[in-house]
Amino acid sequence: MMQSSSSFADMMQQKSSSLSSSFKKQKTIQTTTTIPKTRSQRRLNRRGEATNTTTKAMMMMKSRRGEDVGGEKTSSSSSLESSSKTLMLMTTNSTKTNKRGFMQKRKATMGNGGLRVSAATAMDSFSKFSALFSNLFPLWTVLSAALALTKPAFFNFMTTPMITFCLALLMFSMGITLTIDDFLRVFKKPDVIGLGFLYCYVAMPALAFVIGNAIGLSGPLLAGLILVGSINGGQASNLCAYIAKGDVALSVLMTTATTIGCIFMTPLICKLALGAIVDVNAIGMAISTIKVVLVPVVLGVTLNKVTPKTCRTVEPFCPIVGVIMTVILVGGSVAQCAEGILNAGMELQVGAFLLHLLGGALGYFGMKIFKYSETTCRTCAIETAMKSSAFGFLLASLHFPEFLVRVPSAVSVVWMAIMGSMMAVIWRFIPVEDE
């Protein structure tokens, strides 16, 4: 009886120990299967899974080797070899599973965000290229002029419709960088536009007259230089104002004002200064102004209003388009009278250079006297220095019988572009303070 009761007690004790051990195993399984929240915990969990896999494989090896309670070996060398292969296979599968999970997580993380990052990087690289290309504007101008002088036939494609197209595309590339608010802001400062108008049609013709007489230009060349000083501001000035980070809206309005004013101011100046009656077609001039300046700018501003995101995306292309169009226009103008430029001598080169250099200084310091902002002074300097020399060449060809009268306009195309682009590039790297 005593023996049976003790055996019963032993049975109960074994059962309770087995229950407690199974409860501990269940708790261990729950603990190991809990998903860790942090990255370091997940890394430790993966390492733990690999360790468990290795432990299981070692247990299988021991079972196949057939070790008894006393530690006696009963397995053969073949079972040991198969156990080693099993261990290697399980370890390899575990590693592949971890790698596969890592790659899937990485692909999910990249996704559309990675594409956006790569697109942004590409646009940033293109913006840097656009800035570099614009900074070399003076170099492209000189190369275009040199090509036109040595091989004028290269620019035979520059017919009148092509010139109109290039000018319109240049103005459109500036228009999409502007908003209606820019023009409303400029309209509040009509005095700035009025001063720019006076510098264009009073100061510049007088400066051309003084420079031409000072360096001793002959009659036809002097008339041509005064004609350059008497014409409207050039469309390329808007591009240079953009590169210089000036007030592009002000530059566009000043160009428009002087272009419209050219209808009556240029004939008046030529009559008073040269004694010649230059018959400028007022209706044709107005139509050309609408085609070349107003329509492209209005179209660009409208697109900027309707699709601002698209315009911001293509904005890095605008300086490149403007520079290319200006360089082509310079080459086309020079090619039409390359022989006259080569035979004109250094006096005319010096005269055209001084006209645009001193005109820029006059526009800048003329605004500084009246204490306008640095941005306004830079914009007015560029606008005053840069003339529509291609239009002057056209007027000289139509209304002056002497061939030499048109040569100063062709020379002015080169120096105007070089001077304006140099001012733009230099001011680009000089930040405007307190504005």
Coordinates of N, CA, C and O in Angstrom, one line a residue, residues 104-229:
Q104 N 13.0 42.7 -50.9 CA 11.6 43.1 -51.0 C 11.3 44.3 -50.3 O 10.6 45.2 -50.8
K105 N 11.9 44.5 -49.1 CA 11.7 45.7 -48.3 C 12.3 46.9 -49.0 O 11.8 48.0 -49.0
R106 N 13.5 46.6 -49.6 CA 14.2 47.7 -50.2 C 13.4 48.2 -51.5 O 13.3 49.4 -51.7
K107 N 12.9 47.3 -52.3 CA 12.1 47.7 -53.4 C 10.9 48.4 -53.0 O 10.5 49.4 -53.6
A108 N 10.2 48.0 -51.9 CA 9.0 48.7 -51.5 C 9.4 50.1 -51.0 O 8.6 51.0 -51.1
T109 N 10.5 50.2 -50.3 CA 10.9 51.5 -49.8 C 11.2 52.5 -51.0 O 10.9 53.7 -50.9
M110 N 12.0 52.0 -52.0 CA 12.3 52.9 -53.1 C 11.0 53.3 -53.9 O 10.6 54.4 -53.8
G111 N 10.4 52.4 -54.6 CA 9.1 52.7 -55.3 C 9.1 54.0 -56.0 O 10.1 54.3 -56.7
N112 N 8.0 54.7 -55.9 CA 7.8 55.9 -56.7 C 8.7 57.0 -56.1 O 9.1 57.9 -56.8
G113 N 9.0 56.9 -54.8 CA 9.9 57.9 -54.2 C 11.3 58.0 -54.8 O 11.8 59.0 -55.1
G114 N 11.8 56.8 -55.1 CA 13.1 56.7 -55.8 C 13.1 57.3 -57.2 O 14.0 58.0 -57.6
L115 N 11.9 57.1 -57.9 CA 11.8 57.7 -59.2 C 11.8 59.3 -59.1 O 12.4 60.0 -59.9
R116 N 11.1 59.7 -58.1 CA 11.0 61.2 -57.9 C 12.4 61.8 -57.6 O 12.7 62.9 -58.1
V117 N 13.1 61.1 -56.8 CA 14.4 61.5 -56.4 C 15.3 61.6 -57.6 O 16.1 62.6 -57.8
S118 N 15.3 60.6 -58.5 CA 16.1 60.5 -59.6 C 15.7 61.6 -60.6 O 16.6 62.3 -61.2
A119 N 14.4 61.9 -60.8 CA 14.0 63.0 -61.7 C 14.4 64.3 -61.1 O 14.9 65.2 -61.9
A120 N 14.3 64.5 -59.8 CA 14.8 65.8 -59.3 C 16.3 66.0 -59.4 O 16.8 67.1 -59.7
T121 N 17.0 64.9 -59.3 CA 18.5 65.0 -59.5 C 18.8 65.3 -60.9 O 19.7 66.1 -61.2
A122 N 18.1 64.7 -61.9 CA 18.3 65.0 -63.3 C 18.0 66.5 -63.6 O 18.8 67.2 -64.3
M123 N 16.9 67.0 -63.1 CA 16.6 68.4 -63.3 C 17.6 69.4 -62.7 O 17.9 70.4 -63.2
D124 N 18.1 69.0 -61.5 CA 19.1 69.8 -60.9 C 20.4 69.9 -61.7 O 21.0 70.9 -61.8
S125 N 20.7 68.7 -62.3 CA 21.9 68.7 -63.1 C 21.7 69.5 -64.4 O 22.6 70.3 -64.8
F126 N 20.5 69.5 -64.9 CA 20.2 70.3 -66.1 C 20.2 71.8 -65.8 O 20.7 72.6 -66.6
S127 N 19.7 72.1 -64.6 CA 19.7 73.6 -64.2 C 21.2 74.1 -64.1 O 21.4 75.2 -64.5
K128 N 22.1 73.3 -63.6 CA 23.5 73.7 -63.5 C 24.0 73.8 -64.9 O 24.8 74.8 -65.2
F129 N 23.7 72.9 -65.9 CA 24.2 73.0 -67.2 C 23.6 74.3 -67.9 O 24.3 75.0 -68.6
S130 N 22.3 74.6 -67.6 CA 21.7 75.8 -68.2 C 22.4 77.1 -67.7 O 22.7 78.0 -68.5
A131 N 22.8 77.1 -66.4 CA 23.5 78.3 -65.9 C 24.8 78.4 -66.5 O 25.3 79.5 -66.8
L132 N 25.5 77.3 -66.7 CA 26.9 77.3 -67.3 C 26.8 77.8 -68.7 O 27.6 78.6 -69.2
F133 N 25.8 77.3 -69.5 CA 25.6 77.7 -70.9 C 25.3 79.2 -71.0 O 25.9 79.8 -71.8
S134 N 24.5 79.7 -70.1 CA 24.2 81.1 -70.1 C 25.4 82.0 -69.7 O 25.6 83.1 -70.2
N135 N 26.2 81.5 -68.8 CA 27.4 82.2 -68.4 C 28.4 82.4 -69.5 O 29.2 83.3 -69.5
L136 N 28.3 81.5 -70.4 CA 29.3 81.5 -71.6 C 28.7 82.3 -72.8 O 29.2 82.2 -73.9
F137 N 27.6 83.1 -72.5 CA 26.9 83.8 -73.5 C 27.9 84.7 -74.3 O 27.8 84.7 -75.6
P138 N 28.8 85.5 -73.7 CA 29.7 86.3 -74.5 C 30.6 85.5 -75.5 O 30.9 85.9 -76.6
L139 N 31.0 84.3 -75.0 CA 31.8 83.4 -75.9 C 31.0 83.0 -77.1 O 31.6 83.0 -78.2
W140 N 29.8 82.5 -76.9 CA 29.0 82.1 -78.0 C 28.7 83.2 -79.0 O 28.7 83.0 -80.2
T141 N 28.6 84.5 -78.5 CA 28.4 85.6 -79.4 C 29.6 85.9 -80.3 O 29.5 86.1 -81.5
V142 N 30.8 85.8 -79.6 CA 32.0 86.1 -80.4 C 32.2 85.0 -81.5 O 32.6 85.2 -82.6
L143 N 32.0 83.7 -81.1 CA 32.1 82.6 -82.0 C 31.2 82.8 -83.2 O 31.5 82.5 -84.4
S144 N 29.9 83.2 -82.9 CA 29.0 83.3 -84.0 C 29.4 84.5 -84.9 O 29.3 84.3 -86.2
A145 N 29.9 85.6 -84.4 CA 30.3 86.7 -85.2 C 31.5 86.3 -86.1 O 31.6 86.7 -87.2
A146 N 32.5 85.5 -85.5 CA 33.6 85.1 -86.2 C 33.2 84.2 -87.4 O 33.8 84.3 -88.5
L147 N 32.3 83.3 -87.1 CA 31.8 82.4 -88.2 C 31.1 83.2 -89.3 O 31.3 82.9 -90.5
A148 N 30.3 84.2 -88.9 CA 29.7 85.0 -89.9 C 30.6 85.8 -90.8 O 30.4 86.0 -92.0
L149 N 31.7 86.3 -90.2 CA 32.7 87.0 -90.9 C 33.5 86.1 -91.9 O 33.9 86.6 -93.0
T150 N 33.8 84.9 -91.5 CA 34.7 84.0 -92.3 C 33.8 83.2 -93.3 O 34.3 83.0 -94.4
K151 N 32.6 82.8 -92.9 CA 31.8 82.1 -93.8 C 30.3 82.6 -93.8 O 29.4 82.1 -93.1
P152 N 30.1 83.7 -94.4 CA 28.8 84.4 -94.4 C 27.7 83.5 -95.0 O 26.5 83.6 -94.6
A153 N 28.1 82.6 -95.9 CA 27.0 81.7 -96.5 C 26.4 80.8 -95.5 O 25.3 80.3 -95.8
F154 N 27.0 80.5 -94.4 CA 26.5 79.6 -93.4 C 25.1 80.2 -92.8 O 24.3 79.4 -92.4
F155 N 25.0 81.5 -92.9 CA 23.7 82.1 -92.3 C 22.8 82.6 -93.4 O 22.0 83.5 -93.2
N156 N 22.8 81.9 -94.6 CA 21.9 82.3 -95.7 C 20.5 81.9 -95.3 O 19.5 82.5 -95.9
F157 N 20.2 81.1 -94.3 CA 18.9 80.7 -93.9 C 18.2 81.8 -93.1 O 17.0 81.8 -92.9
M158 N 18.9 82.9 -92.7 CA 18.4 83.9 -91.9 C 17.6 84.9 -92.8 O 18.1 86.1 -93.1
T159 N 16.5 84.5 -93.3 CA 15.6 85.4 -94.1 C 14.7 86.3 -93.1 O 14.8 86.1 -91.9
T160 N 14.0 87.2 -93.6 CA 13.1 88.0 -92.8 C 12.1 87.2 -91.9 O 12.0 87.5 -90.7
P161 N 11.4 86.2 -92.5 CA 10.5 85.4 -91.6 C 11.3 84.7 -90.5 O 10.8 84.5 -89.4
M162 N 12.5 84.2 -90.9 CA 13.3 83.5 -89.8 C 13.8 84.5 -88.7 O 13.8 84.1 -87.5
I163 N 14.1 85.7 -89.1 CA 14.5 86.7 -88.1 C 13.3 87.0 -87.1 O 13.4 87.0 -85.9
T164 N 12.1 87.1 -87.7 CA 10.9 87.3 -86.9 C 10.6 86.2 -86.0 O 10.2 86.4 -84.8
F165 N 10.8 84.9 -86.5 CA 10.6 83.8 -85.7 C 11.5 83.7 -84.5 O 11.1 83.4 -83.4
C166 N 12.8 84.0 -84.8 CA 13.8 83.9 -83.7 C 13.5 85.0 -82.6 O 13.6 84.7 -81.4
L167 N 13.1 86.2 -83.0 CA 12.8 87.2 -82.1 C 11.6 86.8 -81.2 O 11.5 87.0 -80.0
A168 N 10.6 86.3 -81.9 CA 9.3 85.9 -81.2 C 9.6 84.8 -80.2 O 9.1 84.8 -79.1
L169 N 10.4 83.8 -80.6 CA 10.7 82.7 -79.7 C 11.6 83.2 -78.5 O 11.4 82.7 -77.4
L170 N 12.5 84.1 -78.8 CA 13.2 84.8 -77.7 C 12.3 85.4 -76.7 O 12.4 85.2 -75.4
M171 N 11.3 86.2 -77.1 CA 10.4 86.9 -76.2 C 9.5 85.9 -75.5 O 9.1 86.1 -74.4
F172 N 9.1 84.8 -76.2 CA 8.2 83.8 -75.6 C 9.0 83.1 -74.4 O 8.4 82.9 -73.4
S173 N 10.3 82.8 -74.6 CA 11.0 82.2 -73.6 C 11.2 83.1 -72.3 O 11.4 82.6 -71.2
M174 N 11.1 84.4 -72.5 CA 11.1 85.3 -71.4 C 9.7 85.4 -70.8 O 9.5 85.6 -69.6
G175 N 8.7 85.3 -71.6 CA 7.3 85.5 -71.2 C 6.9 84.5 -70.2 O 6.1 84.8 -69.2
I176 N 7.3 83.2 -70.3 CA 6.8 82.2 -69.4 C 7.5 82.3 -68.1 O 7.2 81.5 -67.1
T177 N 8.5 83.2 -67.9 CA 9.1 83.4 -66.6 C 8.4 84.5 -65.8 O 8.8 84.8 -64.7
L178 N 7.4 85.2 -66.5 CA 6.8 86.3 -65.9 C 5.3 86.0 -65.5 O 4.7 85.1 -65.9
T179 N 4.8 86.8 -64.5 CA 3.4 86.7 -64.1 C 2.7 88.1 -64.3 O 3.4 89.1 -64.5
I180 N 1.4 88.1 -64.2 CA 0.6 89.3 -64.3 C 1.0 90.3 -63.1 O 1.1 91.5 -63.3
D181 N 1.3 89.7 -62.0 CA 1.7 90.6 -60.8 C 3.0 91.3 -61.1 O 3.2 92.4 -60.6
D182 N 3.9 90.7 -61.9 CA 5.2 91.4 -62.2 C 4.9 92.7 -63.0 O 5.5 93.7 -62.7
F183 N 4.0 92.6 -63.9 CA 3.6 93.8 -64.8 C 2.8 94.8 -63.9 O 3.0 96.0 -64.1
L184 N 1.9 94.3 -63.1 CA 1.2 95.3 -62.2 C 2.1 96.0 -61.3 O 2.0 97.2 -61.1
R185 N 3.2 95.3 -60.8 CA 4.2 96.0 -60.0 C 4.9 97.1 -60.7 O 5.2 98.2 -60.2
V186 N 5.3 96.8 -62.0 CA 6.1 97.7 -62.8 C 5.2 98.9 -63.2 O 5.7 100.1 -63.3
F187 N 3.9 98.7 -63.4 CA 3.1 99.8 -63.9 C 2.9 100.9 -62.8 O 2.5 102.0 -63.0
K188 N 3.2 100.4 -61.5 CA 3.2 101.4 -60.4 C 4.4 102.3 -60.4 O 4.4 103.3 -59.6
K189 N 5.4 102.1 -61.3 CA 6.6 102.9 -61.4 C 6.7 103.5 -62.8 O 7.7 103.1 -63.5
P190 N 5.8 104.3 -63.3 CA 5.9 104.8 -64.7 C 7.1 105.7 -64.9 O 7.6 105.9 -66.0
D191 N 7.6 106.3 -63.8 CA 8.8 107.2 -63.9 C 10.0 106.5 -64.4 O 10.8 107.0 -65.1
V192 N 10.2 105.2 -64.0 CA 11.3 104.4 -64.4 C 11.3 104.2 -65.9 O 12.3 104.3 -66.6
I193 N 10.1 103.8 -66.4 CA 9.9 103.6 -67.8 C 10.2 104.9 -68.6 O 10.8 105.0 -69.7
G194 N 9.7 106.1 -68.0 CA 9.9 107.3 -68.7 C 11.4 107.7 -68.7 O 11.9 108.2 -69.8
L195 N 12.2 107.5 -67.7 CA 13.6 107.8 -67.7 C 14.3 106.9 -68.7 O 15.2 107.3 -69.4
G196 N 13.9 105.6 -68.8 CA 14.5 104.7 -69.7 C 14.3 105.2 -71.2 O 15.1 105.1 -72.0
F197 N 13.1 105.7 -71.4 CA 12.7 106.2 -72.7 C 13.6 107.4 -73.1 O 14.1 107.6 -74.2
L198 N 13.8 108.3 -72.1 CA 14.7 109.5 -72.4 C 16.1 109.1 -72.6 O 16.8 109.6 -73.5
Y199 N 16.6 108.1 -71.9 CA 18.0 107.7 -72.1 C 18.2 107.0 -73.5 O 19.2 107.2 -74.1
C200 N 17.1 106.3 -73.9 CA 17.2 105.7 -75.2 C 17.2 106.7 -76.4 O 17.9 106.5 -77.3
Y201 N 16.3 107.7 -76.3 CA 16.1 108.6 -77.5 C 16.7 110.0 -77.4 O 16.6 110.7 -78.3
V202 N 17.2 110.3 -76.2 CA 17.9 111.6 -76.1 C 19.4 111.4 -75.8 O 20.2 111.9 -76.5
A203 N 19.7 110.6 -74.7 CA 21.1 110.5 -74.3 C 21.9 109.7 -75.3 O 23.0 110.0 -75.7
M204 N 21.4 108.6 -75.8 CA 22.1 107.7 -76.7 C 22.4 108.3 -78.1 O 23.5 108.2 -78.6
P205 N 21.5 109.0 -78.7 CA 21.8 109.7 -80.0 C 22.9 110.8 -79.8 O 23.8 110.9 -80.6
A206 N 22.8 111.5 -78.7 CA 23.8 112.5 -78.4 C 25.1 111.9 -78.2 O 26.2 112.4 -78.6
L207 N 25.2 110.8 -77.4 CA 26.4 110.1 -77.2 C 27.0 109.6 -78.5 O 28.3 109.7 -78.7
A208 N 26.2 109.0 -79.4 CA 26.7 108.6 -80.6 C 27.3 109.7 -81.5 O 28.4 109.5 -82.1
F209 N 26.7 110.9 -81.4 CA 27.1 112.0 -82.2 C 28.5 112.5 -81.7 O 29.4 112.7 -82.4
V210 N 28.7 112.5 -80.3 CA 29.9 113.0 -79.7 C 31.0 112.0 -80.0 O 32.2 112.3 -80.4
I211 N 30.8 110.7 -79.8 CA 31.8 109.6 -80.0 C 32.2 109.6 -81.5 O 33.4 109.6 -81.8
G212 N 31.3 109.7 -82.4 CA 31.6 109.6 -83.8 C 32.5 110.8 -84.3 O 33.5 110.6 -85.0
N213 N 32.2 112.0 -83.8 CA 33.0 113.1 -84.2 C 34.4 113.1 -83.5 O 35.4 113.5 -84.0
A214 N 34.4 112.5 -82.2 CA 35.7 112.5 -81.5 C 36.7 111.6 -82.1 O 37.9 111.9 -82.1
I215 N 36.2 110.5 -82.7 CA 37.2 109.5 -83.3 C 37.4 109.7 -84.8 O 38.1 109.0 -85.4
G216 N 36.6 110.7 -85.3 CA 36.8 111.1 -86.7 C 36.2 110.2 -87.7 O 36.8 109.9 -88.8
L217 N 35.0 109.7 -87.5 CA 34.4 108.8 -88.5 C 33.9 109.6 -89.7 O 33.6 110.8 -89.6
S218 N 34.0 109.0 -90.8 CA 33.5 109.6 -92.1 C 32.0 109.8 -92.1 O 31.3 109.3 -91.2
G219 N 31.5 110.6 -93.0 CA 30.1 111.0 -93.0 C 29.1 109.8 -93.0 O 28.2 109.7 -92.1
P220 N 29.2 108.8 -93.9 CA 28.3 107.7 -93.9 C 28.4 106.9 -92.6 O 27.4 106.4 -92.0
L221 N 29.6 106.6 -92.1 CA 29.8 105.9 -90.9 C 29.3 106.6 -89.7 O 28.7 106.0 -88.7
L222 N 29.4 107.9 -89.6 CA 28.9 108.7 -88.5 C 27.4 108.7 -88.6 O 26.7 108.6 -87.5
A223 N 26.8 108.8 -89.7 CA 25.3 108.7 -89.9 C 24.8 107.4 -89.4 O 23.8 107.3 -88.7
G224 N 25.5 106.3 -89.7 CA 25.1 104.9 -89.3 C 25.2 104.8 -87.8 O 24.4 104.1 -87.2
L225 N 26.3 105.4 -87.2 CA 26.4 105.3 -85.7 C 25.3 106.0 -85.0 O 24.7 105.6 -84.0
I226 N 25.0 107.2 -85.5 CA 23.9 108.0 -84.9 C 22.5 107.3 -85.1 O 21.7 107.3 -84.2
L227 N 22.4 106.6 -86.2 CA 21.2 105.8 -86.4 C 21.1 104.7 -85.4 O 20.0 104.4 -84.9
V228 N 22.2 104.0 -85.0 CA 22.2 103.0 -84.0 C 21.7 103.6 -82.7 O 20.9 103.0 -81.9
G229 N 22.2 104.8 -82.4 CA 21.8 105.4 -81.1 C 20.4 105.9 -81.1 O 19.8 106.1 -80.0

